[in-house]
C-alpha positions as YAML, in Angstrom:
chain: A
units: angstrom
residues:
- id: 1
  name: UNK
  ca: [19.26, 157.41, 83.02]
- id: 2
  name: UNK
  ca: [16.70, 159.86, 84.40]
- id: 3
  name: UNK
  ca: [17.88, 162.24, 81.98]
- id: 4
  name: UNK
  ca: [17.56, 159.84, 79.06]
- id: 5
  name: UNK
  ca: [14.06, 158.99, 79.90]
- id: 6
  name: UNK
  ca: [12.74, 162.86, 80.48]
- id: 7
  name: UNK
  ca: [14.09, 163.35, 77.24]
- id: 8
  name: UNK
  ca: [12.06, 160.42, 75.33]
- id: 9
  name: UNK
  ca: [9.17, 162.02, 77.48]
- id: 10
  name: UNK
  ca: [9.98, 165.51, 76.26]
- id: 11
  name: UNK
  ca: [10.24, 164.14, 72.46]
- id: 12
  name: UNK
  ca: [7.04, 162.15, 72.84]
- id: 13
  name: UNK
  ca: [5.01, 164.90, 74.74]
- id: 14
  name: UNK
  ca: [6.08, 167.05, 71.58]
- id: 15
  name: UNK
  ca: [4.85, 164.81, 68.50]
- id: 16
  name: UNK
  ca: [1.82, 163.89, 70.75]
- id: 17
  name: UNK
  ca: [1.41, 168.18, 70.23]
- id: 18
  name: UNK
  ca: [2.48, 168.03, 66.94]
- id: 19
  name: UNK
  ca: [-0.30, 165.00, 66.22]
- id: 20
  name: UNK
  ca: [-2.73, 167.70, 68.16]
- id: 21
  name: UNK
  ca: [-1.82, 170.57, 66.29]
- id: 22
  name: UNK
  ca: [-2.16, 169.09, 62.55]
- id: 23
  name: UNK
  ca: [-5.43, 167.73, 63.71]
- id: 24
  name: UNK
  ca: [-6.33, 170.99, 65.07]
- id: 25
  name: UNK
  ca: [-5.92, 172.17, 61.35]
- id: 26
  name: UNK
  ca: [-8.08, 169.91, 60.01]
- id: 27
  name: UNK
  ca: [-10.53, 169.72, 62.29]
- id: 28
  name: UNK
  ca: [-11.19, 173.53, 61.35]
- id: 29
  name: UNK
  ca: [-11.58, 172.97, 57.54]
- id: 30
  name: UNK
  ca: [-14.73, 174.79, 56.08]
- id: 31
  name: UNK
  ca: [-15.58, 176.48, 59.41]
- id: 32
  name: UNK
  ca: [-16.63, 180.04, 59.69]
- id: 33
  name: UNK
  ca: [-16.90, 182.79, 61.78]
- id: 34
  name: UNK
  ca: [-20.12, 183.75, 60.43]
- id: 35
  name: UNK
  ca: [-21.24, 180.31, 60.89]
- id: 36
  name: UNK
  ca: [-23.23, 179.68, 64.49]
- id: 37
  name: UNK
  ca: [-21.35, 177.62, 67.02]
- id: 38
  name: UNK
  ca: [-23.37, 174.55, 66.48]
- id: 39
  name: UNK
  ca: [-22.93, 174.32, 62.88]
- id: 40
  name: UNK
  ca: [-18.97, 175.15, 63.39]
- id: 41
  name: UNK
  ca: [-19.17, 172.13, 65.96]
- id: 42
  name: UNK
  ca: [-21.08, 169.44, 63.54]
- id: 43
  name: UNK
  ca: [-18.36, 170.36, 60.75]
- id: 44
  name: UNK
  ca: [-15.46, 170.18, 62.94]
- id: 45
  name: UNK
  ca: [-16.73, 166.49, 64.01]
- id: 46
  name: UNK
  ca: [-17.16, 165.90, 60.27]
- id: 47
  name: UNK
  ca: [-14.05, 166.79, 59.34]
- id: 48
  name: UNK
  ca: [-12.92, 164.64, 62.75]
- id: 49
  name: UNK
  ca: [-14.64, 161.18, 61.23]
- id: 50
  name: UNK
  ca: [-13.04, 161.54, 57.94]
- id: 51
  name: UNK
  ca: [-9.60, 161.97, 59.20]
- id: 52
  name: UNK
  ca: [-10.31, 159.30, 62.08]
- id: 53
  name: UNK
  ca: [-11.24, 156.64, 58.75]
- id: 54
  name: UNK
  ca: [-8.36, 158.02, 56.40]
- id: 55
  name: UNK
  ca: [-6.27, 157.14, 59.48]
- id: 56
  name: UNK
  ca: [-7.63, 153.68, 60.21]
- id: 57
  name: UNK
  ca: [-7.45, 152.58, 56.61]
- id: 58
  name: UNK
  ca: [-3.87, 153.85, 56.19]
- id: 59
  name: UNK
  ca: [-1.91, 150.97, 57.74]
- id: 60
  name: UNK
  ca: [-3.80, 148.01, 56.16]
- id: 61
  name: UNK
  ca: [-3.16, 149.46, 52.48]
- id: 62
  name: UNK
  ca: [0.64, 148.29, 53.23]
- id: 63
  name: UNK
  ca: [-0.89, 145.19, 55.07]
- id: 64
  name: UNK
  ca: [-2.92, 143.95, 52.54]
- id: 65
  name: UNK
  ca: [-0.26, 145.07, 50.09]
- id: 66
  name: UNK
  ca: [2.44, 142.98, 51.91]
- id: 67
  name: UNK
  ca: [-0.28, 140.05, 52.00]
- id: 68
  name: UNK
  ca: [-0.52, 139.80, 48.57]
- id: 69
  name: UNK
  ca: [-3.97, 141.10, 48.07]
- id: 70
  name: UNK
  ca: [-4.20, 143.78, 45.74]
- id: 71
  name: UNK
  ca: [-7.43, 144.11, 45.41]
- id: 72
  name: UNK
  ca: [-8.06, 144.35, 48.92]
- id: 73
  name: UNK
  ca: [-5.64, 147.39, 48.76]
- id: 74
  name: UNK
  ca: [-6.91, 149.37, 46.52]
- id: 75
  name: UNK
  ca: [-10.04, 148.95, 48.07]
- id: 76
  name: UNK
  ca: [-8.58, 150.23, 51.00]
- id: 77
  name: UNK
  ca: [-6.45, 153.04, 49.33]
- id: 78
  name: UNK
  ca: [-10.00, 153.80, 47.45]
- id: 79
  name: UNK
  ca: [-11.59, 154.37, 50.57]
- id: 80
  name: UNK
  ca: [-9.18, 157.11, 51.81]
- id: 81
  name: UNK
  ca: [-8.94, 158.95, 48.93]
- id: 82
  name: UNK
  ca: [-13.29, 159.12, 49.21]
- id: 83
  name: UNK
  ca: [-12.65, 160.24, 52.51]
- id: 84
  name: UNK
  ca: [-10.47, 162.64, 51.44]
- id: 85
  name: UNK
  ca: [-12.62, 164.39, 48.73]
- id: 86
  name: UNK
  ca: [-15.02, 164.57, 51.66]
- id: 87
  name: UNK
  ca: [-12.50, 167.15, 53.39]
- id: 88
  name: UNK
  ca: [-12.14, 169.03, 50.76]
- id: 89
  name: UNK
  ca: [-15.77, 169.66, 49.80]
- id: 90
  name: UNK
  ca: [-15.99, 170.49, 53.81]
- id: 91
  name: UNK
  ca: [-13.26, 172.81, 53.16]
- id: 92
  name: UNK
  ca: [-15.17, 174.69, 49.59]
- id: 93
  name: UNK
  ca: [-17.84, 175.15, 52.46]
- id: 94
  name: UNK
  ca: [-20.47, 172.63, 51.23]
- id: 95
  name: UNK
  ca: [-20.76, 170.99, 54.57]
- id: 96
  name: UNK
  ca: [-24.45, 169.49, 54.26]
- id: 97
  name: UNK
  ca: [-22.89, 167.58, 51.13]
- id: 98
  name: UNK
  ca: [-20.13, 166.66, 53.17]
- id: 99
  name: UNK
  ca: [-22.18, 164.99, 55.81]
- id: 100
  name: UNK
  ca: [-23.96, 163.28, 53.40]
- id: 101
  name: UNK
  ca: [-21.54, 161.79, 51.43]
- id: 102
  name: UNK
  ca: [-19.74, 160.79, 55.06]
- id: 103
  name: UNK
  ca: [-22.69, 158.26, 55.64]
- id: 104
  name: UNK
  ca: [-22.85, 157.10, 52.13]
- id: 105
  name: UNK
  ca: [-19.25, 156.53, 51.77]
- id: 106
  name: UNK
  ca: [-18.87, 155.32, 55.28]
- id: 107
  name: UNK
  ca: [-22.05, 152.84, 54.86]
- id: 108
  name: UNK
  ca: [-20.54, 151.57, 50.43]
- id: 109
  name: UNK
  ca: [-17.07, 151.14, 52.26]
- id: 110
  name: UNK
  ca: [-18.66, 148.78, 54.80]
- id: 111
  name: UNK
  ca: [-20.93, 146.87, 52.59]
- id: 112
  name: UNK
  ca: [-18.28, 146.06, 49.68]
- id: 113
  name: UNK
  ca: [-15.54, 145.31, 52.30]
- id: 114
  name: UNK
  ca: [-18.30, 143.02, 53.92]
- id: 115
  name: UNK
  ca: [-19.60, 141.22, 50.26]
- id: 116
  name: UNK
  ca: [-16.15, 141.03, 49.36]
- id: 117
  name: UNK
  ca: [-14.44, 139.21, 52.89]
- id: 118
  name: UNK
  ca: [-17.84, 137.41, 53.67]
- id: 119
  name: UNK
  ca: [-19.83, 138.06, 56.52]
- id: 120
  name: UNK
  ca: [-17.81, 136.38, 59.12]
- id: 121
  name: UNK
  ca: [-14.69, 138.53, 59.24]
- id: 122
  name: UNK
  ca: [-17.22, 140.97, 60.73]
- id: 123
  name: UNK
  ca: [-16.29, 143.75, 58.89]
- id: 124
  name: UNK
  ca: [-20.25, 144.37, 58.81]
- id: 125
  name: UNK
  ca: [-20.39, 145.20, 62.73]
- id: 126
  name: UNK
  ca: [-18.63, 148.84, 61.89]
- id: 127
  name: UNK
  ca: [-22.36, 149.87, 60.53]
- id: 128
  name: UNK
  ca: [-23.11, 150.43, 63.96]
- id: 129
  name: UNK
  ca: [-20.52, 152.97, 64.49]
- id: 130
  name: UNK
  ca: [-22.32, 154.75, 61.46]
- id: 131
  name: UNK
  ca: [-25.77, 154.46, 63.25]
- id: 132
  name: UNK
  ca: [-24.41, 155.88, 66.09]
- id: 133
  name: UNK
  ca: [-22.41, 158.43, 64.24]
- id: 134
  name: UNK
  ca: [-26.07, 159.77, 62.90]
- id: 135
  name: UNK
  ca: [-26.37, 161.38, 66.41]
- id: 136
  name: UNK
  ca: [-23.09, 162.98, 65.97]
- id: 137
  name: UNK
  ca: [-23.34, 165.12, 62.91]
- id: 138
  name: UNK
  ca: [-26.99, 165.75, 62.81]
- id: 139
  name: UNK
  ca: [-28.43, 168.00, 65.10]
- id: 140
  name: UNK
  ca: [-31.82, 166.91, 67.21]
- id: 141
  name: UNK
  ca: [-33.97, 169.54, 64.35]
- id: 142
  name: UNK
  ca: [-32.30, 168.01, 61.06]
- id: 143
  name: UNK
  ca: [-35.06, 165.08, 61.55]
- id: 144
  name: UNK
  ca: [-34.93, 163.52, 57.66]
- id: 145
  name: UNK
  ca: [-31.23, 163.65, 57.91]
- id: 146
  name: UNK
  ca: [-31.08, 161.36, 60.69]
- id: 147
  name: UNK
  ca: [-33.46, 159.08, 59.32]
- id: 148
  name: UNK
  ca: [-31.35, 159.47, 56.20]
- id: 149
  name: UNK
  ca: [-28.24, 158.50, 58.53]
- id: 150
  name: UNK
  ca: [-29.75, 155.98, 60.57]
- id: 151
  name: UNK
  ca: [-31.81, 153.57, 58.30]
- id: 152
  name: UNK
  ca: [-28.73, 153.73, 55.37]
- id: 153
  name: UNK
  ca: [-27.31, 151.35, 57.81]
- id: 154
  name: UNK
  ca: [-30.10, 149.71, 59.26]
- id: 155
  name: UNK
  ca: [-31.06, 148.46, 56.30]
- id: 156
  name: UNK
  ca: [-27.02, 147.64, 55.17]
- id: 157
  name: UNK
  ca: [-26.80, 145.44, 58.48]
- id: 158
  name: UNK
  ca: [-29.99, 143.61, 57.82]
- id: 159
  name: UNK
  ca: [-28.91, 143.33, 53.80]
- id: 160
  name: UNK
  ca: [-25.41, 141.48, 55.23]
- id: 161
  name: UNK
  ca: [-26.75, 139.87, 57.77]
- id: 162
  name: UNK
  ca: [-29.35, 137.85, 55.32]
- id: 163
  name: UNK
  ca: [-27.68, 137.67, 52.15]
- id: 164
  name: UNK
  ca: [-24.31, 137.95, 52.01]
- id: 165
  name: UNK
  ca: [-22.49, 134.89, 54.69]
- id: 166
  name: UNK
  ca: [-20.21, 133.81, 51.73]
- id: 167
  name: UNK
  ca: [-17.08, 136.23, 50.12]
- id: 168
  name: UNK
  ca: [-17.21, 136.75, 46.95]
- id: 169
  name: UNK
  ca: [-13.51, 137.44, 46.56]
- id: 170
  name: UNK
  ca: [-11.24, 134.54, 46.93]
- id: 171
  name: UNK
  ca: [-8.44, 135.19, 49.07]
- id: 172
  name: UNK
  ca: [-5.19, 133.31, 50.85]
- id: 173
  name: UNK
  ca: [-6.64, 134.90, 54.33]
- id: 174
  name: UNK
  ca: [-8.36, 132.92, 57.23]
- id: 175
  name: UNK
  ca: [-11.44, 134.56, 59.12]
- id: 176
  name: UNK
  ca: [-9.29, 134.25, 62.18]
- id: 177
  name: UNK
  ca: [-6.37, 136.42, 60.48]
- id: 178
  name: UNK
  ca: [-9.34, 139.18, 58.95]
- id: 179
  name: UNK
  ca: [-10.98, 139.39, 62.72]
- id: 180
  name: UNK
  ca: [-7.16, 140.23, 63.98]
- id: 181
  name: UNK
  ca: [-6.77, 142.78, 61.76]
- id: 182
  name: UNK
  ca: [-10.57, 143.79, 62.48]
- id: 183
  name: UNK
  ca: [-9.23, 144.04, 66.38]
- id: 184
  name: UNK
  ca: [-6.26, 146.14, 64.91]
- id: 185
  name: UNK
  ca: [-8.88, 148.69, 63.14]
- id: 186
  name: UNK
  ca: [-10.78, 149.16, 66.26]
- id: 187
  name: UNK
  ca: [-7.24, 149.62, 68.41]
- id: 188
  name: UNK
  ca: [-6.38, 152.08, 65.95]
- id: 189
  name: UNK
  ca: [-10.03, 153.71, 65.97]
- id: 190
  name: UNK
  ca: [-9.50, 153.91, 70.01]
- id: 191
  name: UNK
  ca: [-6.07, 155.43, 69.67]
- id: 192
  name: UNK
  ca: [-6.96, 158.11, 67.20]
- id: 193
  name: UNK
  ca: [-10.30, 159.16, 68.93]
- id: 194
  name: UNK
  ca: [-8.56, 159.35, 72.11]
- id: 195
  name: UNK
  ca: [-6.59, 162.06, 70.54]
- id: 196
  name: UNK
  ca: [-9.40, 163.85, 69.28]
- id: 197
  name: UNK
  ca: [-11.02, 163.68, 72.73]
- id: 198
  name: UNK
  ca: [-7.83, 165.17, 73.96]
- id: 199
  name: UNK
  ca: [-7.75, 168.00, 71.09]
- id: 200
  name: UNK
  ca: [-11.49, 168.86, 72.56]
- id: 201
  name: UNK
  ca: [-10.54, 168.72, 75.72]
- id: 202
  name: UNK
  ca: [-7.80, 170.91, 75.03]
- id: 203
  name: UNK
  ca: [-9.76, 173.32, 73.46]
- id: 204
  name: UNK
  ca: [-12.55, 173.33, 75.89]
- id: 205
  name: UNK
  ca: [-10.11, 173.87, 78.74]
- id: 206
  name: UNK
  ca: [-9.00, 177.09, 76.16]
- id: 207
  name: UNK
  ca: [-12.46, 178.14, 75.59]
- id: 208
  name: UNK
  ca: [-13.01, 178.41, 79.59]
- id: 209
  name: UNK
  ca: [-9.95, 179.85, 80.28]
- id: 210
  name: UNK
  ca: [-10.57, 182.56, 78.27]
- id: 211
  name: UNK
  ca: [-13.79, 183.23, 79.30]
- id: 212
  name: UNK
  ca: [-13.13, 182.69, 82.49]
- id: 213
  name: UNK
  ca: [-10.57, 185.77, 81.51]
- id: 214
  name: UNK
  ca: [-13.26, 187.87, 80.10]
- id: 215
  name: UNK
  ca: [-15.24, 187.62, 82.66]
- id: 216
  name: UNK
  ca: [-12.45, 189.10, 84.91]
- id: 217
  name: UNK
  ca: [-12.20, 192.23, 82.60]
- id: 218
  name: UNK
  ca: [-15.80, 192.64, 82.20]
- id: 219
  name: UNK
  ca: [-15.86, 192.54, 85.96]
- id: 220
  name: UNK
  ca: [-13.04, 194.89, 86.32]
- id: 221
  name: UNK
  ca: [-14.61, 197.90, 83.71]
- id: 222
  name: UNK
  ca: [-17.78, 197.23, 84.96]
- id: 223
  name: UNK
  ca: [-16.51, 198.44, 88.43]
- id: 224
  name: UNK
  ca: [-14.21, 201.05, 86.88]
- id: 225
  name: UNK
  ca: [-16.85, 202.70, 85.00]
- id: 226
  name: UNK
  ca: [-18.83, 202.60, 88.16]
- id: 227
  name: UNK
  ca: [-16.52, 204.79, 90.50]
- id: 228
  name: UNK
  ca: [-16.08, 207.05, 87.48]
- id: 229
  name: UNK
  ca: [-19.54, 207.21, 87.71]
- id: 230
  name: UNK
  ca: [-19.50, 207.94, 90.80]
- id: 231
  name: UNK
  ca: [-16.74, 210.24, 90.77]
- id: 232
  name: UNK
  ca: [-18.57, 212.76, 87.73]
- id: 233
  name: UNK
  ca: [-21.64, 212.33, 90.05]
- id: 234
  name: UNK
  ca: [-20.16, 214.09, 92.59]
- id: 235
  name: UNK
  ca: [-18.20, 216.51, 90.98]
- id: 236
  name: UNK
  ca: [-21.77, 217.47, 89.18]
- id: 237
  name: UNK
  ca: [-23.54, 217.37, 92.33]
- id: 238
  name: UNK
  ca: [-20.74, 219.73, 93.86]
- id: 239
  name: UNK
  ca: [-21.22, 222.31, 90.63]
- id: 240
  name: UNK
  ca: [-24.74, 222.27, 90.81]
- id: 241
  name: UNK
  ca: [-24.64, 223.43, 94.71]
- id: 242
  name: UNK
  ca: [-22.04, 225.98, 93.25]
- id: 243
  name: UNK
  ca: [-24.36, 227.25, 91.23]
- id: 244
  name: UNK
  ca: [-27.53, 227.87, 93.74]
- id: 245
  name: UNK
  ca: [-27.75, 231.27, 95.49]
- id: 246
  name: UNK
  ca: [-27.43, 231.02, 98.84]
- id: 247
  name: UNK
  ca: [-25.71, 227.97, 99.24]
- id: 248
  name: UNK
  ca: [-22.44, 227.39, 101.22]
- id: 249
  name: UNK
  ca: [-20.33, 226.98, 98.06]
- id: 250
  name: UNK
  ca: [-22.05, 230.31, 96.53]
- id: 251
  name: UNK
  ca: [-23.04, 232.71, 99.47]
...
């Protein structure tokens, strides 16, 4: 029995790495060594948002394919496949267009989904994940950006909020049955971020490691080259008094 269950650990323990691993790949999409550390960390979290969205949206193209509503579906499958084209310009290395588009996308997604379900399925309370998000990708100096990023859906919330309380698409589903599928987007959203937490975590506890090693070696030929130092010192100090008339090494 024990043996059973450490082996359902083992298996899990090693798609949770495989999981890690892909997302490690993706993560890294357009980033470059030339590129400064900040700018390699605001594309990896680009590329991080994308694939956290494709991966929400995934499921509830089947859903609202099994539910009937094709529309709906598309709509969903439309979203991933903008998400998508957002890696891939990441990855061609036009990551300012990338972060753009994320907002724009991420704010058109929200706002048909919303027009299209009505304003009580809720759909509308993701734009402030997007406001947030401005604080993510933008750095503190990109000001206009994160106006850019932050009033795109400011002013998407407030157009829902006033104007849109009605759906415009006509469909079989209940707002009680959209909100449950809202709470299954945000479960999903938790689950997926938790494993890009754990993939920075991960790589964080790398990054120290190894300079934690460096440090040791830059420690170690620092006091290497110092008793060498010392060493040739005295060796030139000893042929130098070799060298002087006089002296007990050169009567």
């Amino acid at each position: 029995m024990n043996l059973t269950n450490s082996s359902k650990l083992t298996s899990l323990q090693g798609l949770i790495q495989l999981l890690i691993d892909y997302l490690q790949e993706i993560a890294n999409l357009g980033t470059d060594t030339n590129y400064s550390e900040e700018l390699n960390k605001k594309i990896r979290l680009t590329n991080q948002v994308c694939v956290t969205i494709i991966f929400i949206c995934f499921p509830f193209v089947l859903i609202y394919n099994k539910l009937g509503l094709i529309i709906i579906s598309s709509a969903w499958l439309l979203v991933i496949l903008l998400f998508v084209g957002l890696l891939v310009i990441n990855y061609f290395g036009f990551y300012n267009l990338s972060r753009y588009g994320l907002v724009a996308f991420g704010n058109l997604s929200i706002i048909c989904f919303s027009i299209f379900l009505g304003e009580p399925a809720g759909k509308h309370h993701f734009l402030y994940a997007g406001i947030a998000g401005a604080f993510i990708i933008f750095s503190k100096n990109e000001i206009w950006a994160k106006i850019y990023a932050i009033g795109l859906p400011t002013m998407s919330l407030l157009l829902i909020e006033t104007t849109f309380t009605e759906p415009l698409l006509v469909n079989s589903l209940s707002i009680d049955t959209i909100q449950t599928l809202n709470v299954l987007n945000i479960i999903f959203a938790i689950v997926f971020i938790t494993l890009n937490q754990y993939y920075l975590y991960r790589e964080n506890a790398i990054s120290t490691e190894r300079m934690q090693k460096a440090n040791q070696q830059y420690e170690q030929l620092t006091k290497e080259l110092e008793t060498r130092v010392e060493e040739r010192t005295a060796e030139l100090r000893e042929a130098c008094r070799s060298n002087i008339p006089g002296s007990p090494s050169n009567p």
